[in-house]
Amino acid sequence: MVFILGFNFPESRLVKSAIQSFYGVGPQHTQRLMAKLYIHDTARVGTLADKQVLDLTAELSSMTIENDLRRKVQDNIKRLRDMGAYRGRRHAMQMPVRGQRTRTQTATAGKLNRVERFG
């Protein structure tokens, strides 16, 4: 098991998927990060040297990911609600925010906008 930024990853897992498992890190960031640290696309977590693991942890800790990013998104939505903006009201009503149709197919918006917004 390799310990990266508070998470244990099995040694057989691809580095690419391990990095992408963090909230806020997608394929683009993963590709750039792996290129910066000279890690091959098909490298496994167990094959990384200790220095590479430390460098990877340092790079990830400098990014806004996981709980910090979640809190930032929540604060942005709360700011929109407090301001009384149209987008904030749509979030509060659990309706589509970006102009999607509401005659049908609003179930997905209701699921996504269910983040705790009333307190």
PDB file of C-alpha atoms in Angstrom:
ATOM      1  CA  MET A   1       0.000   0.000   0.000  1.00  0.00           C
ATOM      2  CA  VAL A   2       1.254   3.451  -0.921  1.00  0.00           C
ATOM      3  CA  PHE A   3       0.126   6.421   1.158  1.00  0.00           C
ATOM      4  CA  ILE A   4      -0.579   9.567  -0.901  1.00  0.00           C
ATOM      5  CA  LEU A   5      -2.191  12.626   0.677  1.00  0.00           C
ATOM      6  CA  GLY A   6      -4.160  10.740   3.304  1.00  0.00           C
ATOM      7  CA  PHE A   7      -5.264   7.832   1.091  1.00  0.00           C
ATOM      8  CA  ASN A   8      -3.854   4.326   0.818  1.00  0.00           C
ATOM      9  CA  PHE A   9      -3.587   2.977  -2.713  1.00  0.00           C
ATOM     10  CA  PRO A  10      -2.850  -0.654  -3.596  1.00  0.00           C
ATOM     11  CA  GLU A  11       0.453  -1.116  -5.367  1.00  0.00           C
ATOM     12  CA  SER A  12      -1.220  -2.633  -8.436  1.00  0.00           C
ATOM     13  CA  ARG A  13      -3.316   0.473  -9.161  1.00  0.00           C
ATOM     14  CA  LEU A  14      -2.398   2.748 -12.062  1.00  0.00           C
ATOM     15  CA  VAL A  15      -0.948   6.092 -11.019  1.00  0.00           C
ATOM     16  CA  LYS A  16      -3.278   7.818 -13.466  1.00  0.00           C
ATOM     17  CA  SER A  17      -6.441   6.440 -11.843  1.00  0.00           C
ATOM     18  CA  ALA A  18      -5.058   6.980  -8.340  1.00  0.00           C
ATOM     19  CA  ILE A  19      -4.505  10.681  -9.019  1.00  0.00           C
ATOM     20  CA  GLN A  20      -7.901  11.042 -10.700  1.00  0.00           C
ATOM     21  CA  SER A  21      -9.618   9.560  -7.645  1.00  0.00           C
ATOM     22  CA  PHE A  22      -9.080  12.868  -5.819  1.00  0.00           C
ATOM     23  CA  TYR A  23     -12.025  15.273  -6.049  1.00  0.00           C
ATOM     24  CA  GLY A  24     -11.139  18.125  -8.392  1.00  0.00           C
ATOM     25  CA  VAL A  25      -8.390  16.347 -10.344  1.00  0.00           C
ATOM     26  CA  GLY A  26      -9.432  15.259 -13.819  1.00  0.00           C
ATOM     27  CA  PRO A  27      -7.699  13.802 -16.854  1.00  0.00           C
ATOM     28  CA  GLN A  28      -6.091  17.094 -17.933  1.00  0.00           C
ATOM     29  CA  HIS A  29      -4.540  17.840 -14.535  1.00  0.00           C
ATOM     30  CA  THR A  30      -3.430  14.228 -14.210  1.00  0.00           C
ATOM     31  CA  GLN A  31      -1.718  14.283 -17.596  1.00  0.00           C
ATOM     32  CA  ARG A  32       0.121  17.534 -16.809  1.00  0.00           C
ATOM     33  CA  LEU A  33       1.126  16.349 -13.356  1.00  0.00           C
ATOM     34  CA  MET A  34       2.462  13.029 -14.630  1.00  0.00           C
ATOM     35  CA  ALA A  35       4.400  14.766 -17.411  1.00  0.00           C
ATOM     36  CA  LYS A  36       5.867  17.242 -14.939  1.00  0.00           C
ATOM     37  CA  LEU A  37       7.057  14.448 -12.650  1.00  0.00           C
ATOM     38  CA  TYR A  38       8.243  12.197 -15.539  1.00  0.00           C
ATOM     39  CA  ILE A  39       5.825   9.376 -14.737  1.00  0.00           C
ATOM     40  CA  HIS A  40       4.780   7.053 -17.574  1.00  0.00           C
ATOM     41  CA  ASP A  41       1.061   6.688 -18.424  1.00  0.00           C
ATOM     42  CA  THR A  42       0.970   2.979 -17.593  1.00  0.00           C
ATOM     43  CA  ALA A  43       3.039   3.200 -14.392  1.00  0.00           C
ATOM     44  CA  ARG A  44       1.698   1.479 -11.303  1.00  0.00           C
ATOM     45  CA  VAL A  45       1.692   3.033  -7.848  1.00  0.00           C
ATOM     46  CA  GLY A  46       3.959   0.303  -6.511  1.00  0.00           C
ATOM     47  CA  THR A  47       6.697   1.056  -9.070  1.00  0.00           C
ATOM     48  CA  LEU A  48       7.090   4.701  -8.034  1.00  0.00           C
ATOM     49  CA  ALA A  49      10.269   5.674  -6.228  1.00  0.00           C
ATOM     50  CA  ASP A  50       9.974   7.290  -2.799  1.00  0.00           C
ATOM     51  CA  LYS A  51      11.102  10.627  -4.221  1.00  0.00           C
ATOM     52  CA  GLN A  52       8.364  10.487  -6.894  1.00  0.00           C
ATOM     53  CA  VAL A  53       5.726   9.737  -4.252  1.00  0.00           C
ATOM     54  CA  LEU A  54       6.922  12.680  -2.155  1.00  0.00           C
ATOM     55  CA  ASP A  55       6.966  14.986  -5.199  1.00  0.00           C
ATOM     56  CA  LEU A  56       3.467  13.827  -6.178  1.00  0.00           C
ATOM     57  CA  THR A  57       2.193  14.440  -2.641  1.00  0.00           C
ATOM     58  CA  ALA A  58       3.775  17.902  -2.615  1.00  0.00           C
ATOM     59  CA  GLU A  59       2.188  18.833  -5.952  1.00  0.00           C
ATOM     60  CA  LEU A  60      -1.237  17.569  -4.896  1.00  0.00           C
ATOM     61  CA  SER A  61      -1.069  19.379  -1.563  1.00  0.00           C
ATOM     62  CA  SER A  62      -0.403  22.669  -3.353  1.00  0.00           C
ATOM     63  CA  MET A  63      -3.614  22.264  -5.401  1.00  0.00           C
ATOM     64  CA  THR A  64      -7.134  23.087  -4.218  1.00  0.00           C
ATOM     65  CA  ILE A  65      -8.672  19.616  -4.077  1.00  0.00           C
ATOM     66  CA  GLU A  66     -10.935  17.441  -1.941  1.00  0.00           C
ATOM     67  CA  ASN A  67     -12.559  19.196   1.054  1.00  0.00           C
ATOM     68  CA  ASP A  68     -11.125  22.632   0.257  1.00  0.00           C
ATOM     69  CA  LEU A  69     -12.652  22.550  -3.220  1.00  0.00           C
ATOM     70  CA  ARG A  70     -15.975  21.214  -1.942  1.00  0.00           C
ATOM     71  CA  ARG A  71     -16.099  24.012   0.636  1.00  0.00           C
ATOM     72  CA  LYS A  72     -15.248  26.588  -2.026  1.00  0.00           C
ATOM     73  CA  VAL A  73     -18.088  25.385  -4.281  1.00  0.00           C
ATOM     74  CA  GLN A  74     -20.519  25.431  -1.340  1.00  0.00           C
ATOM     75  CA  ASP A  75     -19.432  28.960  -0.438  1.00  0.00           C
ATOM     76  CA  ASN A  76     -19.914  30.135  -4.019  1.00  0.00           C
ATOM     77  CA  ILE A  77     -23.443  28.703  -4.113  1.00  0.00           C
ATOM     78  CA  LYS A  78     -24.214  30.218  -0.704  1.00  0.00           C
ATOM     79  CA  ARG A  79     -22.937  33.591  -1.931  1.00  0.00           C
ATOM     80  CA  LEU A  80     -25.247  33.402  -4.958  1.00  0.00           C
ATOM     81  CA  ARG A  81     -28.205  32.546  -2.731  1.00  0.00           C
ATOM     82  CA  ASP A  82     -27.491  35.336  -0.243  1.00  0.00           C
ATOM     83  CA  MET A  83     -27.078  37.837  -3.047  1.00  0.00           C
ATOM     84  CA  GLY A  84     -30.464  36.837  -4.460  1.00  0.00           C
ATOM     85  CA  ALA A  85     -29.056  36.068  -7.902  1.00  0.00           C
ATOM     86  CA  TYR A  86     -31.101  34.040 -10.373  1.00  0.00           C
ATOM     87  CA  ARG A  87     -28.626  31.161 -10.237  1.00  0.00           C
ATOM     88  CA  GLY A  88     -28.781  31.148  -6.444  1.00  0.00           C
ATOM     89  CA  ARG A  89     -32.581  30.967  -6.464  1.00  0.00           C
ATOM     90  CA  ARG A  90     -32.495  28.111  -8.972  1.00  0.00           C
ATOM     91  CA  HIS A  91     -30.047  26.233  -6.744  1.00  0.00           C
ATOM     92  CA  ALA A  92     -32.307  26.813  -3.732  1.00  0.00           C
ATOM     93  CA  MET A  93     -35.352  25.478  -5.605  1.00  0.00           C
ATOM     94  CA  GLN A  94     -33.375  22.430  -6.791  1.00  0.00           C
ATOM     95  CA  MET A  95     -34.041  23.280 -10.410  1.00  0.00           C
ATOM     96  CA  PRO A  96     -31.722  23.384 -13.440  1.00  0.00           C
ATOM     97  CA  VAL A  97     -29.338  26.318 -13.186  1.00  0.00           C
ATOM     98  CA  ARG A  98     -27.876  26.604 -16.678  1.00  0.00           C
ATOM     99  CA  GLY A  99     -30.953  27.041 -18.840  1.00  0.00           C
ATOM    100  CA  GLN A 100     -32.015  23.436 -19.341  1.00  0.00           C
ATOM    101  CA  ARG A 101     -35.643  22.666 -20.078  1.00  0.00           C
ATOM    102  CA  THR A 102     -37.974  22.208 -17.124  1.00  0.00           C
ATOM    103  CA  ARG A 103     -41.065  20.839 -18.819  1.00  0.00           C
ATOM    104  CA  THR A 104     -39.578  17.352 -18.563  1.00  0.00           C
ATOM    105  CA  GLN A 105     -36.363  15.782 -17.339  1.00  0.00           C
ATOM    106  CA  THR A 106     -35.598  17.831 -14.239  1.00  0.00           C
ATOM    107  CA  ALA A 107     -34.922  14.829 -12.015  1.00  0.00           C
ATOM    108  CA  THR A 108     -31.164  15.050 -12.560  1.00  0.00           C
ATOM    109  CA  ALA A 109     -31.073  18.706 -11.522  1.00  0.00           C
ATOM    110  CA  GLY A 110     -33.008  17.850  -8.386  1.00  0.00           C
ATOM    111  CA  LYS A 111     -30.430  15.218  -7.497  1.00  0.00           C
ATOM    112  CA  LEU A 112     -27.449  17.449  -8.230  1.00  0.00           C
ATOM    113  CA  ASN A 113     -28.807  20.534  -6.487  1.00  0.00           C
ATOM    114  CA  ARG A 114     -29.561  18.644  -3.303  1.00  0.00           C
ATOM    115  CA  VAL A 115     -26.348  19.762  -1.650  1.00  0.00           C
ATOM    116  CA  GLU A 116     -27.059  21.259   1.783  1.00  0.00           C
ATOM    117  CA  ARG A 117     -28.091  24.833   1.009  1.00  0.00           C
ATOM    118  CA  PHE A 118     -30.540  25.767   3.749  1.00  0.00           C
ATOM    119  CA  GLY A 119     -28.264  26.557   6.625  1.00  0.00           C
TER     120      GLY A 119
END
